[in-house]
Amino acid sequence: MIRPEEIKIKIKFFLLEDLSPNILEIQDQLLFISEEVIIKLSPLIDLKYLISVLKNISKIEIIAVKNDVKEIVVFLSKNYSVEIICKCVNLESDEKGFSFEINAEKHSEAEYSEPEKFIYIPNNTILKAGIFNLISKEFKLKKLHPNTHLYTSDIKIEDFPGRILEMKVVDSKQIKKKGQFNLISKNYPLKPEEIKKKYQLKDGGNEYLIFTQSKKVK
């Protein structure tokens, strides 16, 4: 069994107190002036951090264009409810938006399975939201592995917010050299460029080749 190598990643955090103007200092004043305040932020901002420092959040929107997350929009309201609503939107795509209560992920559990007929790859707004178990629950899909955010089912779920691929399991020995594929590596020790070099593959074509791991289900 191939085990992913341990990778140390240095993460850069964007803090509201480092921006100008400092929203944390003026949020009370803004809400005094207006019933609702809308703040547009960098897509790199951490959602859990936002919720911990901003007051009266009623809604958060994660907005992507063609699967590239462009901005996080936060709505502050005087008449906010206790539960924050988050909406994931992928513009210039055929995908439907997905809305959920911000705490729903905490109360959701995913099922696991070996790959079935269809593989689902969440779009980047879903990945940014971190709702990996909720997606499994809401769309009745099974995850391949706790650390692999790929899903599977025997029946095609048309309104899934991401790509849907019909699949078959291929042993690495069956991969033909010089073949042309769109390469995806998830929870796997080799990056796409390394896979391409190892198996002498070319980019492109109509087929995807996914390198990943799945959880052995008893």
XYZ file of N, CA, C and O in Angstrom:
872
model
N 0.843 -1.201 0.000
C 0.000 0.000 0.000
C 0.875 1.247 0.000
O 1.843 1.351 0.748
N 0.557 2.195 -0.832
C 1.312 3.439 -0.904
C 0.770 4.415 0.124
O -0.414 4.677 0.185
N 1.658 4.953 0.942
C 1.237 5.922 1.945
C 1.711 7.314 1.531
O 2.858 7.501 1.146
N 0.833 8.308 1.619
C 1.246 9.671 1.259
C 2.392 10.145 2.137
O 2.457 9.839 3.321
N 3.331 10.868 1.544
C 4.437 11.426 2.304
C 3.947 12.586 3.159
O 2.966 13.261 2.825
N 4.597 12.766 4.263
C 4.213 13.879 5.130
C 4.683 15.177 4.507
O 5.846 15.329 4.137
N 3.770 16.091 4.334
C 4.092 17.366 3.693
C 3.805 18.505 4.681
O 2.718 18.588 5.227
N 4.778 19.343 4.892
C 4.600 20.491 5.765
C 4.304 21.717 4.910
O 5.057 22.067 4.014
N 3.195 22.368 5.183
C 2.768 23.516 4.393
C 2.722 24.753 5.285
O 2.117 24.732 6.351
N 3.350 25.802 4.829
C 3.305 27.073 5.555
C 2.097 27.849 5.059
O 1.993 28.196 3.888
N 1.150 28.101 5.935
C -0.099 28.749 5.561
C -0.055 30.222 5.961
O 0.308 30.566 7.084
N -0.432 31.079 5.022
C -0.491 32.508 5.303
C -1.920 32.890 5.652
O -2.838 32.606 4.898
N -2.112 33.507 6.817
C -3.435 33.910 7.251
C -3.631 35.397 7.017
O -2.746 36.205 7.276
N -4.831 35.738 6.510
C -5.197 37.133 6.343
C -6.071 37.525 7.520
O -7.101 36.921 7.764
N -5.645 38.546 8.254
C -6.370 38.999 9.435
C -7.014 40.354 9.146
O -6.402 41.240 8.540
N -8.253 40.507 9.593
C -8.967 41.761 9.355
C -8.275 42.943 10.019
O -8.304 44.069 9.510
N -7.656 42.698 11.159
C -6.992 43.797 11.870
C -5.759 44.310 11.129
O -5.244 45.396 11.442
N -5.284 43.563 10.147
C -4.132 44.006 9.359
C -4.547 44.816 8.125
O -3.690 45.342 7.414
N -5.849 44.883 7.872
C -6.338 45.584 6.688
C -6.710 47.025 7.026
O -6.875 47.391 8.182
N -6.830 47.826 5.988
C -7.241 49.224 6.166
C -8.431 49.517 5.264
O -8.364 49.294 4.060
N -9.571 49.982 5.840
C -9.761 50.242 7.281
C -9.891 48.948 8.078
O -10.191 47.897 7.525
N -9.673 49.056 9.360
C -9.797 47.915 10.264
C -11.282 47.692 10.570
O -11.879 48.419 11.360
N -11.858 46.680 9.916
C -13.294 46.410 10.060
C -13.661 46.114 11.515
O -14.751 46.471 11.980
N -12.770 45.485 12.236
C -13.076 45.115 13.623
C -13.283 46.355 14.492
O -14.072 46.329 15.437
N -12.590 47.410 14.160
C -12.705 48.638 14.952
C -13.972 49.431 14.621
O -14.474 50.167 15.476
N -14.479 49.278 13.410
C -15.601 50.132 12.984
C -16.901 49.358 12.750
O -17.898 49.949 12.337
N -16.912 48.045 13.031
C -18.118 47.272 12.726
C -19.344 47.747 13.515
O -20.456 47.776 12.985
N -19.176 48.132 14.757
C -20.308 48.649 15.541
C -20.833 49.949 14.950
O -22.057 50.165 14.868
N -19.930 50.798 14.529
C -20.329 52.076 13.934
C -21.074 51.843 12.613
O -22.076 52.507 12.322
N -20.602 50.895 11.818
C -21.246 50.593 10.536
C -22.672 50.077 10.746
O -23.596 50.464 10.027
N -22.842 49.228 11.733
C -24.172 48.688 12.012
C -25.093 49.728 12.640
O -26.317 49.615 12.565
N -24.523 50.739 13.260
C -25.328 51.842 13.788
C -25.868 52.693 12.642
O -27.006 53.174 12.665
N -25.048 52.828 11.593
C -25.423 53.656 10.443
C -26.410 52.931 9.537
O -27.340 53.535 9.005
N -26.227 51.616 9.379
C -27.020 50.875 8.400
C -27.586 49.588 8.994
O -26.983 48.991 9.893
N -28.749 49.184 8.476
C -29.363 47.925 8.913
C -28.539 46.722 8.474
O -28.522 45.682 9.139
N -27.875 46.852 7.325
C -27.075 45.753 6.793
C -25.765 46.282 6.242
O -25.720 47.326 5.597
N -24.697 45.542 6.503
C -23.362 45.894 6.025
C -22.826 44.718 5.216
O -22.899 43.571 5.648
N -22.306 45.023 4.031
C -21.754 43.982 3.162
C -20.254 44.207 3.024
O -19.808 45.298 2.662
N -19.484 43.157 3.311
C -18.024 43.257 3.273
C -17.484 42.244 2.268
O -17.766 41.049 2.368
N -16.704 42.719 1.310
C -16.070 41.842 0.319
C -14.622 41.601 0.718
O -13.875 42.543 0.953
N -14.243 40.315 0.788
C -12.922 39.961 1.302
C -12.187 39.015 0.361
O -12.778 38.412 -0.533
N -10.908 38.872 0.620
C -10.065 37.964 -0.160
C -10.534 36.520 -0.001
O -10.960 36.115 1.091
N -10.435 35.695 -1.045
C -10.808 34.279 -0.933
C -9.889 33.498 -0.007
O -10.203 32.372 0.368
N -8.768 34.093 0.386
C -7.837 33.397 1.274
C -8.216 33.540 2.751
O -7.610 32.895 3.608
N -9.207 34.381 3.047
C -9.603 34.576 4.445
C -10.191 33.278 5.001
O -10.863 32.528 4.297
N -9.924 32.998 6.263
C -10.414 31.775 6.903
C -11.827 31.995 7.450
O -12.074 32.962 8.176
N -12.741 31.107 7.108
C -14.141 31.289 7.508
C -14.333 31.183 9.020
O -15.095 31.946 9.619
N -13.670 30.239 9.651
C -13.802 30.083 11.102
C -13.293 31.331 11.826
O -13.864 31.764 12.829
N -12.212 31.890 11.309
C -11.688 33.134 11.885
C -12.707 34.262 11.737
O -12.961 35.016 12.680
N -13.312 34.393 10.551
C -14.312 35.439 10.326
C -15.439 35.364 11.341
O -15.841 36.365 11.931
N -15.958 34.154 11.528
C -17.087 33.953 12.436
C -16.707 34.290 13.872
O -17.532 34.750 14.663
N -15.439 34.092 14.198
C -14.996 34.334 15.577
C -14.781 35.813 15.890
O -14.823 36.218 17.049
N -14.561 36.644 14.866
C -14.218 38.048 15.140
C -15.275 39.053 14.689
O -15.305 40.174 15.202
N -16.138 38.671 13.740
C -17.156 39.611 13.275
C -18.477 39.405 14.022
O -18.848 38.279 14.333
N -19.182 40.485 14.268
C -20.460 40.435 14.969
C -21.622 40.414 13.978
O -21.503 40.887 12.852
N -22.734 39.852 14.409
C -23.994 39.952 13.668
C -23.911 39.442 12.227
O -24.534 39.996 11.331
N -23.147 38.367 12.007
C -23.095 37.794 10.656
C -24.408 37.073 10.377
O -24.831 36.209 11.135
N -25.051 37.433 9.287
C -26.285 36.755 8.901
C -26.058 35.779 7.745
O -26.710 34.748 7.655
N -25.087 36.127 6.875
C -24.853 35.287 5.696
C -23.419 35.443 5.213
O -22.822 36.511 5.335
N -22.884 34.366 4.659
C -21.579 34.383 4.004
C -21.750 33.771 2.621
O -22.368 32.718 2.477
N -21.210 34.432 1.608
C -21.246 33.883 0.254
C -19.821 33.629 -0.235
O -18.960 34.503 -0.131
N -19.601 32.413 -0.724
C -18.325 32.057 -1.334
C -18.562 32.062 -2.842
O -19.332 31.259 -3.360
N -17.909 32.983 -3.533
C -18.208 33.194 -4.949
C -17.007 32.826 -5.814
O -15.892 33.326 -5.611
N -17.262 31.935 -6.766
C -16.247 31.527 -7.732
C -16.715 31.880 -9.139
O -17.912 32.019 -9.397
N -15.766 32.013 -10.041
C -16.053 32.170 -11.469
C -15.304 31.056 -12.195
O -14.075 30.979 -12.105
N -16.054 30.190 -12.850
C -15.470 29.029 -13.534
C -14.561 28.239 -12.592
O -13.441 27.864 -12.932
N -15.051 28.027 -11.370
C -14.396 27.205 -10.348
C -13.149 27.852 -9.732
O -12.390 27.189 -9.036
N -12.946 29.124 -9.972
C -11.852 29.860 -9.342
C -12.470 30.786 -8.292
O -13.165 31.748 -8.643
N -12.245 30.491 -7.019
C -12.851 31.286 -5.949
C -12.277 32.698 -5.984
O -11.069 32.899 -5.849
N -13.171 33.681 -6.170
C -12.735 35.062 -6.360
C -12.880 35.912 -5.103
O -12.077 36.811 -4.865
N -13.936 35.659 -4.323
C -14.138 36.500 -3.147
C -15.069 35.849 -2.132
O -15.859 34.965 -2.465
N -14.925 36.319 -0.901
C -15.823 35.960 0.192
C -16.613 37.218 0.545
O -16.031 38.274 0.798
N -17.943 37.100 0.521
C -18.791 38.248 0.843
C -19.521 37.961 2.158
O -20.189 36.925 2.291
N -19.362 38.864 3.103
C -19.953 38.696 4.431
C -21.045 39.737 4.632
O -20.842 40.926 4.364
N -22.202 39.292 5.104
C -23.335 40.177 5.374
C -23.518 40.303 6.886
O -23.727 39.289 7.566
N -23.433 41.525 7.387
C -23.714 41.794 8.792
C -25.091 42.449 8.876
O -25.422 43.321 8.070
N -25.888 42.040 9.830
C -27.254 42.569 9.931
C -27.627 42.817 11.389
O -27.281 42.036 12.274
N -28.339 43.919 11.612
C -28.834 44.193 12.962
C -29.802 43.110 13.417
O -29.852 42.736 14.579
N -30.584 42.609 12.478
C -31.610 41.602 12.793
C -31.147 40.212 12.378
O -31.861 39.474 11.711
N -29.935 39.879 12.745
C -29.382 38.585 12.346
C -30.009 37.463 13.169
O -30.449 37.655 14.305
N -30.051 36.278 12.588
C -30.514 35.099 13.317
C -29.317 34.437 13.985
O -28.165 34.769 13.696
N -29.584 33.499 14.855
C -28.502 32.821 15.571
C -27.672 31.988 14.598
O -26.455 31.907 14.696
N -28.328 31.362 13.620
C -27.641 30.476 12.680
C -27.232 31.247 11.424
O -28.051 31.898 10.779
N -25.968 31.161 11.085
C -25.443 31.829 9.895
C -25.676 30.945 8.670
O -25.424 29.740 8.694
N -26.146 31.548 7.592
C -26.341 30.834 6.336
C -25.130 31.075 5.440
O -24.657 32.209 5.289
N -24.617 30.017 4.849
C -23.503 30.128 3.910
C -23.977 29.645 2.544
O -24.675 28.630 2.446
N -23.617 30.375 1.504
C -24.008 30.004 0.145
C -22.767 29.879 -0.732
O -21.920 30.781 -0.759
N -22.681 28.773 -1.464
C -21.587 28.536 -2.399
C -22.101 28.752 -3.817
O -23.085 28.128 -4.214
N -21.438 29.627 -4.567
C -21.891 29.977 -5.911
C -20.724 29.867 -6.887
O -19.663 30.465 -6.665
N -20.927 29.112 -7.965
C -19.907 28.979 -9.012
C -20.456 29.592 -10.298
O -21.190 28.948 -11.045
N -20.106 30.856 -10.541
C -20.628 31.582 -11.693
C -20.017 31.077 -13.004
O -18.940 30.479 -13.002
N -20.729 31.346 -14.088
C -20.307 30.934 -15.432
C -20.088 29.422 -15.508
O -19.147 28.928 -16.136
N -20.966 28.707 -14.831
C -20.986 27.250 -14.888
C -22.448 26.816 -14.887
O -23.350 27.620 -14.653
N -22.669 25.546 -15.126
C -24.028 25.003 -15.097
C -24.416 24.490 -13.711
O -25.485 23.905 -13.543
N -23.549 24.691 -12.737
C -23.772 24.135 -11.411
C -24.713 25.006 -10.581
O -24.622 26.233 -10.612
N -25.593 24.360 -9.837
C -26.490 25.074 -8.940
C -25.732 25.514 -7.700
O -24.780 24.872 -7.269
N -26.199 26.637 -7.120
C -25.630 27.056 -5.850
C -26.042 26.110 -4.733
O -27.034 25.380 -4.849
N -25.268 26.111 -3.667
C -25.576 25.239 -2.531
C -25.545 26.066 -1.256
O -24.545 26.718 -0.947
N -26.656 26.067 -0.506
C -26.759 26.823 0.739
C -26.891 25.882 1.924
O -27.500 24.813 1.822
N -26.333 26.305 3.052
C -26.370 25.465 4.248
C -26.183 26.326 5.492
O -25.678 27.460 5.409
N -26.599 25.787 6.625
C -26.340 26.459 7.902
C -24.908 26.177 8.314
O -24.414 25.051 8.167
N -24.231 27.185 8.820
C -22.787 27.112 9.028
C -22.370 25.999 9.987
O -21.263 25.466 9.892
N -23.253 25.621 10.903
C -22.905 24.573 11.865
C -23.322 23.172 11.420
O -23.136 22.203 12.166
N -23.884 23.057 10.212
C -24.399 21.770 9.750
C -23.298 20.716 9.610
O -23.537 19.523 9.837
N -22.089 21.149 9.251
C -20.989 20.187 9.074
C -20.679 19.451 10.371
O -20.347 18.260 10.363
N -20.812 20.155 11.501
C -20.498 19.537 12.795
C -21.424 18.372 13.113
O -21.051 17.458 13.853
N -22.630 18.409 12.564
C -23.640 17.401 12.876
C -23.826 16.388 11.747
O -24.815 15.660 11.718
N -22.882 16.359 10.826
C -22.989 15.454 9.675
C -21.890 14.404 9.713
O -20.764 14.683 10.142
N -22.239 13.212 9.270
C -21.270 12.123 9.161
C -21.298 11.575 7.740
O -22.349 11.508 7.107
N -20.128 11.183 7.261
C -20.038 10.638 5.909
C -19.983 9.115 5.956
O -19.464 8.529 6.899
N -20.542 8.510 4.922
C -20.355 7.080 4.709
C -19.144 6.901 3.810
O -18.766 7.810 3.063
N -18.566 5.698 3.840
C -17.380 5.426 3.024
C -17.617 4.206 2.145
O -18.384 3.306 2.490
N -16.939 4.211 1.013
C -17.134 3.122 0.067
C -15.934 3.027 -0.864
O -15.224 4.018 -1.100
N -15.731 1.841 -1.409
C -14.830 1.698 -2.543
C -15.489 2.392 -3.734
O -16.696 2.630 -3.729
N -14.737 2.746 -4.767
C -15.329 3.441 -5.913
C -16.477 2.667 -6.550
O -16.380 1.457 -6.770
N -17.567 3.387 -6.816
C -18.716 2.806 -7.492
C -18.771 3.366 -8.917
O -17.741 3.772 -9.452
N -19.917 3.409 -9.542
C -20.002 3.746 -10.966
C -19.625 5.193 -11.266
O -19.024 5.497 -12.303
N -19.973 6.120 -10.353
C -19.717 7.545 -10.608
C -18.797 8.127 -9.533
O -18.888 7.767 -8.360
N -17.921 9.034 -9.964
C -17.030 9.763 -9.056
C -17.419 11.245 -9.103
O -17.671 11.804 -10.179
N -17.467 11.877 -7.938
C -17.872 13.280 -7.815
C -16.701 14.096 -7.258
O -16.126 13.747 -6.223
N -16.392 15.182 -7.951
C -15.317 16.077 -7.523
C -15.939 17.421 -7.160
O -16.414 18.155 -8.040
N -15.991 17.790 -5.879
C -16.631 19.057 -5.479
C -15.936 20.263 -6.110
O -14.713 20.250 -6.315
N -16.712 21.292 -6.415
C -16.071 22.509 -6.915
C -15.351 23.222 -5.766
O -15.477 22.859 -4.595
N -14.595 24.242 -6.111
C -13.721 24.878 -5.120
C -14.467 25.696 -4.069
O -13.911 25.973 -3.003
N -15.712 26.092 -4.334
C -16.469 26.780 -3.288
C -16.827 25.810 -2.165
O -16.816 26.175 -0.984
N -17.137 24.572 -2.532
C -17.446 23.546 -1.531
C -16.202 23.217 -0.715
O -16.254 23.077 0.517
N -15.072 23.113 -1.390
C -13.815 22.825 -0.690
C -13.453 23.975 0.253
O -12.986 23.749 1.369
N -13.668 25.217 -0.202
C -13.391 26.374 0.651
C -14.287 26.362 1.884
O -13.840 26.686 2.986
N -15.537 25.957 1.713
C -16.478 25.912 2.838
C -16.134 24.800 3.823
O -16.528 24.862 4.992
N -15.417 23.784 3.372
C -15.017 22.692 4.260
C -16.156 21.784 4.689
O -16.101 21.174 5.757
N -17.183 21.660 3.843
C -18.367 20.870 4.221
C -18.285 19.455 3.621
O -19.173 19.014 2.897
N -17.248 18.743 3.958
C -16.957 17.457 3.336
C -17.929 16.354 3.757
O -18.288 15.493 2.956
N -18.346 16.366 5.001
C -19.320 15.373 5.460
C -20.747 15.767 5.081
O -21.568 14.912 4.761
N -21.031 17.061 5.116
C -22.370 17.535 4.778
C -22.723 17.209 3.328
O -23.854 16.816 3.031
N -21.767 17.355 2.430
C -21.998 17.035 1.014
C -22.344 15.558 0.854
O -23.229 15.178 0.092
N -21.651 14.715 1.598
C -21.949 13.279 1.572
C -23.379 13.018 2.026
O -24.124 12.264 1.392
N -23.768 13.675 3.103
C -25.096 13.475 3.674
C -26.199 14.029 2.770
O -27.187 13.342 2.479
N -26.041 15.261 2.296
C -27.097 15.932 1.537
C -27.350 15.292 0.175
O -28.485 15.228 -0.290
N -26.301 14.811 -0.464
C -26.457 14.238 -1.800
C -26.445 12.704 -1.792
O -26.447 12.073 -2.850
N -26.432 12.140 -0.560
C -26.447 10.677 -0.403
C -25.310 10.023 -1.183
O -25.494 9.049 -1.926
N -24.125 10.579 -0.995
C -22.917 10.068 -1.630
C -21.988 9.487 -0.571
O -22.097 9.814 0.615
N -21.094 8.645 -0.993
C -20.117 8.049 -0.091
C -18.730 8.595 -0.407
O -18.378 8.783 -1.567
N -17.966 8.836 0.646
C -16.598 9.303 0.467
C -15.679 8.113 0.216
O -15.931 7.010 0.698
N -14.591 8.379 -0.504
C -13.622 7.309 -0.731
C -12.708 7.115 0.470
O -12.258 6.004 0.740
N -12.438 8.212 1.197
C -11.469 8.169 2.289
C -11.647 9.433 3.123
O -12.014 10.477 2.587
N -11.399 9.385 4.444
C -11.546 10.597 5.266
C -10.721 11.781 4.764
O -11.133 12.938 4.921
N -9.556 11.512 4.184
C -8.684 12.583 3.710
C -8.723 12.762 2.200
O -7.888 13.468 1.638
N -9.661 12.115 1.547
C -9.829 12.251 0.096
C -11.212 12.824 -0.170
O -12.208 12.148 0.047
N -11.272 14.052 -0.623
C -12.572 14.699 -0.810
C -13.129 14.397 -2.199
O -13.416 15.287 -3.005
N -13.252 13.096 -2.449
C -13.903 12.566 -3.636
C -15.043 11.677 -3.171
O -14.932 11.010 -2.134
N -16.117 11.649 -3.961
C -17.327 10.943 -3.560
C -17.742 9.971 -4.652
O -17.319 10.103 -5.815
N -18.593 9.029 -4.293
C -18.971 8.005 -5.265
C -20.412 7.547 -5.045
O -20.961 7.693 -3.942
N -21.012 7.019 -6.102
C -22.354 6.441 -6.023
C -22.581 5.559 -7.236
O -21.883 5.662 -8.251
N -23.583 4.682 -7.138
C -23.971 3.843 -8.279
C -24.986 4.545 -9.169
O -25.153 4.188 -10.342
N -25.696 5.536 -8.586
C -26.718 6.281 -9.331
C -26.225 7.717 -9.507
O -25.720 8.331 -8.567
N -26.375 8.278 -10.682
C -25.886 9.618 -10.965
C -26.768 10.679 -10.309
O -27.976 10.698 -10.511
N -26.151 11.558 -9.529
C -26.838 12.678 -8.883
C -26.563 13.931 -9.716
O -25.473 14.495 -9.674
N -27.553 14.367 -10.481
C -27.344 15.389 -11.501
C -26.996 16.774 -10.950
O -26.235 17.525 -11.564
N -27.565 17.156 -9.793
C -27.402 18.530 -9.320
C -26.227 18.709 -8.369
O -26.169 19.679 -7.603
N -25.267 17.811 -8.408
C -24.084 17.920 -7.549
C -23.259 19.155 -7.935
O -23.028 19.411 -9.121
N -22.776 19.930 -6.942
C -21.996 21.141 -7.227
C -20.527 20.823 -7.529
O -19.633 21.044 -6.720
N -20.286 20.304 -8.699
C -18.937 19.944 -9.109
C -18.978 19.043 -10.332
O -19.990 18.927 -11.001
N -17.867 18.384 -10.608
C -17.784 17.498 -11.772
C -18.257 16.090 -11.422
O -18.033 15.605 -10.308
N -18.879 15.446 -12.398
C -19.336 14.067 -12.238
C -18.711 13.235 -13.353
O -18.856 13.553 -14.538
N -18.014 12.184 -12.976
C -17.331 11.338 -13.950
C -17.805 9.895 -13.815
O -17.902 9.373 -12.702
N -18.106 9.265 -14.941
C -18.369 7.826 -14.927
C -17.013 7.139 -14.944
O -16.118 7.527 -15.709
N -16.844 6.131 -14.107
C -15.490 5.622 -13.899
C -15.378 4.101 -13.927
O -16.369 3.377 -13.880
N -14.149 3.677 -14.002
C -13.803 2.283 -13.791
C -12.436 2.257 -13.113
O -11.600 3.151 -13.311
N -12.210 1.251 -12.263
C -10.943 1.121 -11.547
C -9.897 0.548 -12.494
O -10.143 -0.446 -13.189
N -8.733 1.189 -12.530
C -7.642 0.755 -13.410
C -6.407 0.514 -12.566
O -6.010 1.365 -11.775
N -5.799 -0.630 -12.732
C -4.532 -0.921 -12.061
C -3.429 -0.126 -12.745
O -3.469 0.088 -13.964
N -2.455 0.330 -11.962
C -1.383 1.146 -12.542
C -0.632 0.422 -13.655
O -0.102 1.047 -14.580
N -0.613 -0.899 -13.606
C 0.072 -1.672 -14.642
C -0.667 -1.623 -15.978
O -0.102 -1.947 -17.019
N -1.953 -1.222 -15.929
C -2.753 -1.161 -17.144
C -2.648 0.186 -17.866
O -3.197 0.343 -18.956
N -1.958 1.129 -17.258
C -1.843 2.457 -17.864
C -0.891 2.393 -19.057
O 0.266 1.987 -18.929
N -1.374 2.798 -20.196
C -0.567 2.759 -21.408
C 0.338 3.985 -21.491
O -0.107 5.111 -21.304
N 1.613 3.746 -21.770
C 2.540 4.851 -21.933
C 2.159 5.684 -23.151
O 1.591 5.182 -24.104
N 2.462 6.963 -23.069
C 2.158 7.939 -24.111
C 0.665 8.253 -24.206
O 0.219 8.966 -25.098
N -0.152 7.717 -23.255
C -1.578 8.007 -23.260
C -1.844 9.464 -22.912
O -1.023 10.136 -22.281
N -3.029 9.952 -23.297
C -3.392 11.350 -23.058
C -4.566 11.416 -22.093
O -5.634 10.866 -22.362
N -4.348 12.090 -20.942
C -5.363 12.155 -19.897
C -5.320 13.513 -19.198
O -4.291 14.190 -19.178
N -6.446 13.868 -18.581
C -6.484 14.943 -17.595
C -6.166 14.303 -16.247
O -6.922 13.453 -15.775
N -5.050 14.667 -15.669
C -4.580 14.001 -14.452
C -5.060 14.708 -13.197
O -5.005 15.931 -13.087
N -5.537 13.911 -12.219
C -5.955 14.422 -10.909
C -5.282 13.573 -9.840
O -5.324 12.343 -9.900
N -4.650 14.221 -8.882
C -4.016 13.517 -7.764
C -4.618 14.039 -6.464
O -4.489 15.221 -6.139
N -5.289 13.152 -5.715
C -5.921 13.518 -4.449
C -5.515 12.510 -3.380
O -5.750 11.314 -3.529
N -4.902 13.011 -2.294
C -4.476 12.129 -1.204
C -3.589 11.003 -1.753
O -3.778 9.831 -1.459
N -2.626 11.407 -2.556
C -1.725 10.467 -3.217
C -0.327 11.073 -3.167
O -0.176 12.297 -3.277
N 0.715 10.251 -2.994
C 2.055 10.806 -2.769
C 2.683 11.518 -3.961
O 3.596 12.312 -3.781
N 2.210 11.243 -5.178
C 2.796 11.869 -6.362
C 1.890 12.980 -6.891
O 0.675 12.826 -6.948
N 2.506 14.077 -7.301
C 1.779 15.174 -7.925
C 1.538 14.840 -9.398
O 2.212 13.975 -9.965
N 0.561 15.537 -10.042
C 0.283 15.243 -11.450
C 1.508 15.270 -12.349
O 1.666 14.411 -13.227
N 2.410 16.238 -12.155
C 3.603 16.312 -13.004
C 4.505 15.092 -12.795
O 5.122 14.607 -13.744
N 4.571 14.621 -11.554
C 5.384 13.438 -11.266
C 4.753 12.180 -11.854
O 5.457 11.285 -12.351
N 3.423 12.114 -11.797
C 2.702 10.974 -12.391
C 2.905 10.961 -13.904
O 3.157 9.911 -14.510
N 2.794 12.131 -14.507
C 2.953 12.241 -15.960
C 4.336 11.762 -16.398
O 4.474 11.044 -17.392
N 5.349 12.131 -15.626
C 6.715 11.720 -15.945
C 6.915 10.220 -15.728
O 7.515 9.533 -16.564
N 6.373 9.703 -14.623
C 6.565 8.283 -14.294
C 5.925 7.373 -15.336
O 6.518 6.357 -15.729
N 4.718 7.727 -15.782
C 3.998 6.857 -16.719
C 4.066 7.360 -18.166
O 3.406 6.805 -19.044
N 4.886 8.389 -18.386
C 5.095 8.941 -19.737
C 3.752 9.302 -20.391
O 3.428 8.854 -21.491
N 2.990 10.133 -19.694
C 1.653 10.509 -20.154
C 1.646 11.929 -20.715
O 2.537 12.731 -20.425
N 0.610 12.233 -21.479
C 0.413 13.563 -22.028
C -0.851 14.183 -21.435
O -1.786 13.472 -21.077
N -0.850 15.510 -21.346
C -2.026 16.219 -20.839
C -3.093 16.341 -21.914
O -2.794 16.448 -23.106
N -4.364 16.358 -21.458
C -5.461 16.645 -22.370
C -6.310 15.435 -22.688
O -6.257 14.407 -21.998
N -7.113 15.562 -23.721
C -8.015 14.478 -24.100
C -9.352 14.575 -23.385
O -9.625 15.533 -22.657
N -10.178 13.591 -23.566
C -11.520 13.565 -22.982
C -11.626 12.697 -21.736
O -12.679 12.652 -21.100
N -10.558 12.009 -21.389
C -10.596 11.093 -20.251
C -9.791 11.649 -19.078
O -8.791 12.353 -19.264
N -10.266 11.314 -17.877
C -9.566 11.687 -16.654
C -8.903 10.457 -16.051
O -9.462 9.352 -16.094
N -7.734 10.681 -15.483
C -7.048 9.621 -14.750
C -6.834 10.128 -13.332
O -6.110 11.103 -13.121
N -7.514 9.493 -12.370
C -7.479 9.957 -10.983
C -6.628 9.017 -10.145
O -6.877 7.815 -10.097
N -5.618 9.579 -9.500
C -4.777 8.815 -8.579
C -5.182 9.209 -7.165
O -5.122 10.389 -6.785
N -5.596 8.221 -6.369
C -6.090 8.521 -5.020
C -6.023 7.276 -4.159
O -5.459 6.248 -4.563
N -6.580 7.386 -2.960
C -6.719 6.242 -2.056
C -8.173 6.105 -1.659
O -8.909 7.087 -1.662
N -8.561 4.918 -1.325
C -9.895 4.713 -0.774
C -9.775 3.931 0.529
O -8.804 3.228 0.756
N -10.759 4.127 1.373
C -10.781 3.447 2.665
C -11.322 2.049 2.495
O -12.345 1.835 1.856
N -10.618 1.075 3.055
C -11.101 -0.292 2.997
C -12.303 -0.431 3.919
O -12.215 -0.204 5.119
N -13.453 -0.775 3.333
C -14.687 -0.873 4.091
C -14.984 -2.338 4.391
O -14.985 -3.183 3.489
N -15.201 -2.632 5.667
C -15.479 -4.026 6.052
C -16.934 -4.392 5.728
O -17.807 -3.572 5.822
